[in-house]
PDB file of C-alpha atoms in Angstrom:
ATOM      1  CA  UNK A  52     -31.677 -39.646 -50.167  1.00 51.00           C
ATOM      2  CA  UNK A  53     -28.619 -40.945 -52.049  1.00 51.00           C
ATOM      3  CA  UNK A  54     -26.498 -43.885 -50.922  1.00 46.00           C
ATOM      4  CA  UNK A  55     -23.551 -41.504 -50.496  1.00 50.00           C
ATOM      5  CA  UNK A  56     -25.497 -39.267 -48.089  1.00 44.00           C
ATOM      6  CA  UNK A  57     -26.694 -42.279 -46.068  1.00 43.00           C
ATOM      7  CA  UNK A  58     -23.141 -43.607 -45.902  1.00 47.00           C
ATOM      8  CA  UNK A  59     -21.816 -40.251 -44.675  1.00 48.00           C
ATOM      9  CA  UNK A  60     -24.481 -40.030 -41.983  1.00 48.00           C
ATOM     10  CA  UNK A  61     -23.746 -43.576 -40.812  1.00 46.00           C
ATOM     11  CA  UNK A  62     -20.031 -42.793 -40.655  1.00 43.00           C
ATOM     12  CA  UNK A  63     -20.687 -39.598 -38.691  1.00 45.00           C
ATOM     13  CA  UNK A  64     -22.884 -41.476 -36.172  1.00 44.00           C
ATOM     14  CA  UNK A  65     -20.285 -44.193 -35.645  1.00 41.00           C
ATOM     15  CA  UNK A  66     -17.564 -41.578 -35.237  1.00 39.00           C
ATOM     16  CA  UNK A  67     -19.606 -39.754 -32.570  1.00 40.00           C
ATOM     17  CA  UNK A  68     -20.216 -43.008 -30.719  1.00 41.00           C
ATOM     18  CA  UNK A  69     -16.516 -43.768 -30.785  1.00 45.00           C
ATOM     19  CA  UNK A  70     -15.599 -40.326 -29.448  1.00 36.00           C
ATOM     20  CA  UNK A  71     -18.234 -40.649 -26.695  1.00 37.00           C
ATOM     21  CA  UNK A  72     -16.850 -44.026 -25.662  1.00 38.00           C
ATOM     22  CA  UNK A  73     -13.341 -42.590 -25.354  1.00 35.00           C
ATOM     23  CA  UNK A  74     -14.606 -39.654 -23.285  1.00 32.00           C
ATOM     24  CA  UNK A  75     -16.495 -41.995 -20.953  1.00 34.00           C
ATOM     25  CA  UNK A  76     -13.433 -44.190 -20.492  1.00 33.00           C
ATOM     26  CA  UNK A  77     -11.360 -41.161 -19.565  1.00 30.00           C
ATOM     27  CA  UNK A  78     -13.998 -39.593 -17.305  1.00 31.00           C
ATOM     28  CA  UNK A  79     -14.839 -42.720 -15.258  1.00 30.00           C
ATOM     29  CA  UNK A  80     -11.941 -43.697 -12.943  1.00 34.00           C
ATOM     30  CA  UNK A  81     -11.025 -47.315 -12.285  1.00 41.00           C
ATOM     31  CA  UNK A  82     -13.032 -48.890  -9.469  1.00 51.00           C
ATOM     32  CA  UNK A  83      -9.900 -50.436  -8.006  1.00 67.00           C
ATOM     33  CA  UNK A  84     -10.274 -53.540  -5.867  1.00 87.00           C
ATOM     34  CA  UNK A  85     -13.593 -52.701  -4.269  1.00 94.00           C
ATOM     35  CA  UNK A  86     -14.461 -54.569  -1.089  1.00 96.00           C
ATOM     36  CA  UNK A  87     -18.040 -54.701   0.184  1.00 97.00           C
ATOM     37  CA  UNK A  88     -18.795 -55.826   3.735  1.00 97.00           C
ATOM     38  CA  UNK A  89     -22.405 -56.337   4.840  1.00 97.00           C
ATOM     39  CA  UNK A  90     -23.160 -56.519   8.553  1.00 97.00           C
ATOM     40  CA  UNK A  91     -26.408 -57.051  10.468  1.00 98.00           C
ATOM     41  CA  UNK A  92     -27.362 -56.976  14.128  1.00 97.00           C
ATOM     42  CA  UNK A  93     -29.139 -54.894  16.761  1.00 97.00           C
ATOM     43  CA  UNK A  94     -28.450 -51.624  18.565  1.00 97.00           C
ATOM     44  CA  UNK A  95     -27.493 -51.965  22.246  1.00 96.00           C
ATOM     45  CA  UNK A  96     -29.642 -50.567  25.096  1.00 95.00           C
ATOM     46  CA  UNK A  97     -27.338 -47.641  25.868  1.00 92.00           C
ATOM     47  CA  UNK A  98     -27.904 -45.998  22.471  1.00 97.00           C
ATOM     48  CA  UNK A  99     -29.864 -42.823  21.738  1.00 97.00           C
ATOM     49  CA  UNK A 100     -30.908 -40.545  18.883  1.00 98.00           C
ATOM     50  CA  UNK A 101     -31.789 -37.025  20.025  1.00 97.00           C
ATOM     51  CA  UNK A 102     -31.292 -35.839  16.445  1.00 96.00           C
ATOM     52  CA  UNK A 103     -34.295 -37.780  15.141  1.00 96.00           C
ATOM     53  CA  UNK A 104     -32.134 -39.154  12.366  1.00 96.00           C
ATOM     54  CA  UNK A 105     -33.507 -42.707  12.292  1.00 97.00           C
ATOM     55  CA  UNK A 106     -37.193 -41.954  12.865  1.00 96.00           C
ATOM     56  CA  UNK A 107     -37.806 -44.323  15.789  1.00 96.00           C
ATOM     57  CA  UNK A 108     -37.599 -41.905  18.708  1.00 96.00           C
ATOM     58  CA  UNK A 109     -34.768 -41.048  21.095  1.00 96.00           C
ATOM     59  CA  UNK A 110     -34.271 -44.638  22.339  1.00 97.00           C
ATOM     60  CA  UNK A 111     -32.556 -46.955  19.841  1.00 97.00           C
ATOM     61  CA  UNK A 112     -32.534 -49.970  22.163  1.00 96.00           C
ATOM     62  CA  UNK A 113     -33.034 -53.258  20.317  1.00 96.00           C
ATOM     63  CA  UNK A 114     -33.511 -51.675  16.913  1.00 97.00           C
ATOM     64  CA  UNK A 115     -32.187 -53.913  14.084  1.00 98.00           C
ATOM     65  CA  UNK A 116     -29.498 -52.386  11.895  1.00 98.00           C
ATOM     66  CA  UNK A 117     -27.665 -53.089   8.671  1.00 98.00           C
ATOM     67  CA  UNK A 118     -24.273 -51.686   7.809  1.00 98.00           C
ATOM     68  CA  UNK A 119     -22.792 -51.760   4.307  1.00 98.00           C
ATOM     69  CA  UNK A 120     -19.117 -50.803   4.028  1.00 98.00           C
ATOM     70  CA  UNK A 121     -17.311 -50.246   0.717  1.00 97.00           C
ATOM     71  CA  UNK A 122     -13.682 -49.303   0.104  1.00 97.00           C
ATOM     72  CA  UNK A 123     -10.781 -49.844  -2.283  1.00 96.00           C
ATOM     73  CA  UNK A 124      -8.246 -52.416  -1.044  1.00 95.00           C
ATOM     74  CA  UNK A 125      -5.879 -52.246  -4.028  1.00 92.00           C
ATOM     75  CA  UNK A 126      -3.209 -50.518  -1.909  1.00 91.00           C
ATOM     76  CA  UNK A 127      -3.378 -52.939   1.018  1.00 92.00           C
ATOM     77  CA  UNK A 128      -0.110 -53.858   2.745  1.00 89.00           C
ATOM     78  CA  UNK A 129       0.614 -57.254   4.306  1.00 85.00           C
ATOM     79  CA  UNK A 130       2.793 -57.632   7.366  1.00 80.00           C
ATOM     80  CA  UNK A 131       3.712 -60.231   9.993  1.00 69.00           C
ATOM     81  CA  UNK A 132       4.154 -59.346  13.642  1.00 68.00           C
ATOM     82  CA  UNK A 133       6.546 -60.920  16.142  1.00 58.00           C
ATOM     83  CA  UNK A 134       3.998 -63.581  17.128  1.00 67.00           C
ATOM     84  CA  UNK A 135       3.751 -64.912  13.607  1.00 68.00           C
ATOM     85  CA  UNK A 136       0.260 -63.592  12.933  1.00 76.00           C
ATOM     86  CA  UNK A 137      -0.237 -62.369   9.364  1.00 83.00           C
ATOM     87  CA  UNK A 138      -2.291 -59.242   8.761  1.00 88.00           C
ATOM     88  CA  UNK A 139      -3.182 -56.892   5.938  1.00 91.00           C
ATOM     89  CA  UNK A 140      -4.000 -53.216   6.428  1.00 94.00           C
ATOM     90  CA  UNK A 141      -5.294 -50.523   4.096  1.00 95.00           C
ATOM     91  CA  UNK A 142      -6.327 -46.944   4.705  1.00 95.00           C
ATOM     92  CA  UNK A 143      -7.363 -43.822   2.851  1.00 95.00           C
ATOM     93  CA  UNK A 144      -9.165 -40.520   3.021  1.00 95.00           C
ATOM     94  CA  UNK A 145     -11.434 -38.284   1.015  1.00 94.00           C
ATOM     95  CA  UNK A 146      -8.601 -35.788   0.606  1.00 93.00           C
ATOM     96  CA  UNK A 147      -6.274 -38.406  -0.907  1.00 92.00           C
ATOM     97  CA  UNK A 148      -8.871 -39.471  -3.471  1.00 92.00           C
ATOM     98  CA  UNK A 149      -9.459 -42.836  -1.795  1.00 93.00           C
ATOM     99  CA  UNK A 150     -12.734 -42.480   0.113  1.00 94.00           C
ATOM    100  CA  UNK A 151     -14.727 -45.206   1.857  1.00 97.00           C
ATOM    101  CA  UNK A 152     -18.428 -45.376   2.562  1.00 97.00           C
ATOM    102  CA  UNK A 153     -20.288 -46.953   5.488  1.00 98.00           C
ATOM    103  CA  UNK A 154     -24.086 -46.893   5.103  1.00 98.00           C
ATOM    104  CA  UNK A 155     -25.844 -47.411   8.446  1.00 98.00           C
ATOM    105  CA  UNK A 156     -29.591 -48.126   8.365  1.00 98.00           C
ATOM    106  CA  UNK A 157     -31.732 -48.105  11.523  1.00 98.00           C
ATOM    107  CA  UNK A 158     -35.513 -47.825  11.570  1.00 96.00           C
ATOM    108  CA  UNK A 159     -36.724 -45.642   8.718  1.00 96.00           C
ATOM    109  CA  UNK A 160     -33.543 -43.575   8.473  1.00 97.00           C
ATOM    110  CA  UNK A 161     -29.950 -43.946   7.357  1.00 97.00           C
ATOM    111  CA  UNK A 162     -26.593 -42.216   7.581  1.00 97.00           C
ATOM    112  CA  UNK A 163     -23.486 -42.505   5.410  1.00 97.00           C
ATOM    113  CA  UNK A 164     -20.088 -42.192   7.074  1.00 97.00           C
ATOM    114  CA  UNK A 165     -17.222 -41.079   4.855  1.00 96.00           C
ATOM    115  CA  UNK A 166     -18.746 -38.234   2.850  1.00 94.00           C
ATOM    116  CA  UNK A 167     -17.044 -35.293   4.551  1.00 93.00           C
ATOM    117  CA  UNK A 168     -13.908 -33.666   3.037  1.00 93.00           C
ATOM    118  CA  UNK A 169     -11.814 -34.512   6.112  1.00 93.00           C
ATOM    119  CA  UNK A 170     -13.009 -38.133   6.370  1.00 96.00           C
ATOM    120  CA  UNK A 171     -10.311 -40.734   7.134  1.00 97.00           C
ATOM    121  CA  UNK A 172     -10.673 -44.527   7.305  1.00 98.00           C
ATOM    122  CA  UNK A 173      -8.718 -47.723   7.791  1.00 96.00           C
ATOM    123  CA  UNK A 174      -9.386 -51.447   7.479  1.00 96.00           C
ATOM    124  CA  UNK A 175      -7.482 -54.563   8.522  1.00 93.00           C
ATOM    125  CA  UNK A 176      -7.708 -58.285   7.956  1.00 91.00           C
ATOM    126  CA  UNK A 177      -5.900 -61.065   9.819  1.00 86.00           C
ATOM    127  CA  UNK A 178      -5.630 -64.801   9.265  1.00 79.00           C
ATOM    128  CA  UNK A 179      -4.835 -67.693  11.659  1.00 67.00           C
ATOM    129  CA  UNK A 180      -1.510 -68.397   9.983  1.00 59.00           C
ATOM    130  CA  UNK A 181       1.365 -69.037  12.334  1.00 56.00           C
ATOM    131  CA  UNK A 182      -0.491 -67.993  15.474  1.00 63.00           C
ATOM    132  CA  UNK A 183      -3.459 -69.027  17.554  1.00 57.00           C
ATOM    133  CA  UNK A 184      -6.167 -66.658  16.340  1.00 61.00           C
ATOM    134  CA  UNK A 185      -9.487 -67.204  14.572  1.00 67.00           C
ATOM    135  CA  UNK A 186      -8.889 -64.354  12.153  1.00 79.00           C
ATOM    136  CA  UNK A 187     -10.878 -61.170  11.911  1.00 87.00           C
ATOM    137  CA  UNK A 188     -11.709 -58.057   9.914  1.00 91.00           C
ATOM    138  CA  UNK A 189     -12.034 -54.505  11.145  1.00 94.00           C
ATOM    139  CA  UNK A 190     -13.070 -51.133   9.782  1.00 97.00           C
ATOM    140  CA  UNK A 191     -13.150 -47.637  11.231  1.00 97.00           C
ATOM    141  CA  UNK A 192     -13.939 -44.176   9.900  1.00 98.00           C
ATOM    142  CA  UNK A 193     -13.493 -40.767  11.503  1.00 97.00           C
ATOM    143  CA  UNK A 194     -14.694 -37.430  10.179  1.00 96.00           C
ATOM    144  CA  UNK A 195     -15.640 -33.940  11.220  1.00 91.00           C
ATOM    145  CA  UNK A 196     -13.872 -31.237  13.204  1.00 88.00           C
ATOM    146  CA  UNK A 197     -13.878 -31.332  17.009  1.00 87.00           C
ATOM    147  CA  UNK A 198     -16.219 -31.076  18.832  1.00 87.00           C
ATOM    148  CA  UNK A 199     -18.520 -32.005  15.954  1.00 91.00           C
ATOM    149  CA  UNK A 200     -16.937 -35.320  15.007  1.00 94.00           C
ATOM    150  CA  UNK A 201     -18.584 -38.499  13.743  1.00 96.00           C
ATOM    151  CA  UNK A 202     -17.043 -41.947  13.967  1.00 97.00           C
ATOM    152  CA  UNK A 203     -17.681 -45.631  13.518  1.00 97.00           C
ATOM    153  CA  UNK A 204     -15.611 -48.606  14.626  1.00 96.00           C
ATOM    154  CA  UNK A 205     -16.480 -52.168  13.667  1.00 95.00           C
ATOM    155  CA  UNK A 206     -14.222 -55.151  14.441  1.00 92.00           C
ATOM    156  CA  UNK A 207     -15.618 -58.512  13.294  1.00 91.00           C
ATOM    157  CA  UNK A 208     -14.707 -61.897  14.772  1.00 88.00           C
ATOM    158  CA  UNK A 209     -16.323 -65.307  14.162  1.00 88.00           C
ATOM    159  CA  UNK A 210     -18.074 -67.309  16.881  1.00 87.00           C
ATOM    160  CA  UNK A 211     -18.440 -71.015  17.570  1.00 77.00           C
ATOM    161  CA  UNK A 212     -14.764 -71.819  17.086  1.00 71.00           C
ATOM    162  CA  UNK A 213     -14.906 -71.141  13.360  1.00 76.00           C
ATOM    163  CA  UNK A 214     -12.139 -69.435  11.474  1.00 77.00           C
ATOM    164  CA  UNK A 215     -13.018 -66.330   9.520  1.00 78.00           C
ATOM    165  CA  UNK A 216     -10.542 -66.960   6.703  1.00 77.00           C
ATOM    166  CA  UNK A 217      -7.216 -68.690   6.069  1.00 77.00           C
ATOM    167  CA  UNK A 218      -5.896 -65.767   4.052  1.00 82.00           C
ATOM    168  CA  UNK A 219      -5.408 -62.024   4.310  1.00 87.00           C
ATOM    169  CA  UNK A 220      -5.908 -61.627   0.564  1.00 89.00           C
ATOM    170  CA  UNK A 221      -8.689 -59.073   0.083  1.00 92.00           C
ATOM    171  CA  UNK A 222      -9.583 -60.816  -3.195  1.00 90.00           C
ATOM    172  CA  UNK A 223     -10.982 -63.759  -1.213  1.00 89.00           C
ATOM    173  CA  UNK A 224     -14.638 -63.325  -0.338  1.00 92.00           C
ATOM    174  CA  UNK A 225     -16.175 -64.490   2.935  1.00 91.00           C
ATOM    175  CA  UNK A 226     -19.670 -66.054   2.917  1.00 92.00           C
ATOM    176  CA  UNK A 227     -22.290 -64.989   5.439  1.00 94.00           C
ATOM    177  CA  UNK A 228     -21.270 -66.182   8.894  1.00 92.00           C
ATOM    178  CA  UNK A 229     -22.035 -65.512  12.538  1.00 93.00           C
ATOM    179  CA  UNK A 230     -19.920 -62.987  14.384  1.00 92.00           C
ATOM    180  CA  UNK A 231     -20.006 -61.400  17.828  1.00 87.00           C
ATOM    181  CA  UNK A 232     -18.818 -57.859  18.338  1.00 87.00           C
ATOM    182  CA  UNK A 233     -19.988 -54.702  20.064  1.00 90.00           C
ATOM    183  CA  UNK A 234     -18.505 -51.368  19.043  1.00 93.00           C
ATOM    184  CA  UNK A 235     -19.415 -47.704  19.127  1.00 94.00           C
ATOM    185  CA  UNK A 236     -20.696 -45.103  16.693  1.00 97.00           C
ATOM    186  CA  UNK A 237     -21.232 -41.363  16.996  1.00 97.00           C
ATOM    187  CA  UNK A 238     -23.002 -38.914  14.670  1.00 97.00           C
ATOM    188  CA  UNK A 239     -22.996 -35.139  15.116  1.00 96.00           C
ATOM    189  CA  UNK A 240     -23.910 -32.062  13.072  1.00 92.00           C
ATOM    190  CA  UNK A 241     -21.731 -28.962  12.691  1.00 90.00           C
ATOM    191  CA  UNK A 242     -22.988 -26.146  14.895  1.00 91.00           C
ATOM    192  CA  UNK A 243     -25.461 -28.332  16.827  1.00 90.00           C
ATOM    193  CA  UNK A 244     -24.430 -28.635  20.478  1.00 91.00           C
ATOM    194  CA  UNK A 245     -27.751 -30.110  21.672  1.00 93.00           C
ATOM    195  CA  UNK A 246     -28.467 -33.117  19.460  1.00 95.00           C
ATOM    196  CA  UNK A 247     -26.484 -36.199  18.467  1.00 96.00           C
ATOM    197  CA  UNK A 248     -26.699 -39.915  17.860  1.00 97.00           C
ATOM    198  CA  UNK A 249     -24.506 -42.176  19.937  1.00 96.00           C
ATOM    199  CA  UNK A 250     -24.380 -45.767  21.038  1.00 96.00           C
ATOM    200  CA  UNK A 251     -23.081 -49.192  20.146  1.00 97.00           C
ATOM    201  CA  UNK A 252     -23.844 -51.760  17.488  1.00 97.00           C
ATOM    202  CA  UNK A 253     -24.148 -55.438  18.379  1.00 96.00           C
ATOM    203  CA  UNK A 254     -23.152 -57.196  15.147  1.00 96.00           C
ATOM    204  CA  UNK A 255     -24.268 -60.824  14.705  1.00 96.00           C
ATOM    205  CA  UNK A 256     -23.572 -61.653  11.037  1.00 96.00           C
ATOM    206  CA  UNK A 257     -21.354 -60.485   8.208  1.00 95.00           C
ATOM    207  CA  UNK A 258     -20.303 -61.277   4.664  1.00 95.00           C
ATOM    208  CA  UNK A 259     -17.635 -59.882   2.377  1.00 95.00           C
ATOM    209  CA  UNK A 260     -17.405 -59.747  -1.386  1.00 94.00           C
ATOM    210  CA  UNK A 261     -14.792 -58.210  -3.619  1.00 89.00           C
ATOM    211  CA  UNK A 262     -14.735 -57.063  -7.210  1.00 78.00           C
ATOM    212  CA  UNK A 263     -13.299 -54.528  -9.630  1.00 53.00           C
ATOM    213  CA  UNK A 264      -9.857 -54.321 -11.131  1.00 41.00           C
TER     214      UNK A 264
END
């Protein structure tokens, strides 16, 4: 094989790699300012699973859970209410191209909120600036068409007199800390009027990290 042939082949390979890189850059959208919240706790006594989704029977009482929430906070808006409390809110939907995901794990099963075409979500963050609050973070997602709707609400507040954060900037991460909150969740299936999962989650710890650009 001549040097000229080898050179041409090397040039062709590099050209293909360059074209592939451009295509990948165009095809993969920007991750935005992705926020990841990890929550752990236990399911409250008044919770049931007649769908068999989580593989531990119809009674979910006392079952440990983990919840991992991810969303893009790049379009968050900051506002101050009349009491001087500063808060930041962000919302989106699958239809608008800004989906969120909330992965709930209980027992041997799991469920992901936020995958349906009509899924809508919102998140908020407050800081103890100018008012007497400890600060908090909240997330909620709603999806489905009535009467087969699924939802999750999860407000998070610190315990022990600690402050969650001094800022509403979603760029600022929050290390693992104790929280105390009880909020509901509901999971249904289209066309199934006999089985569902419903109850409340007793959250005891959370952490938040942020990344992306």
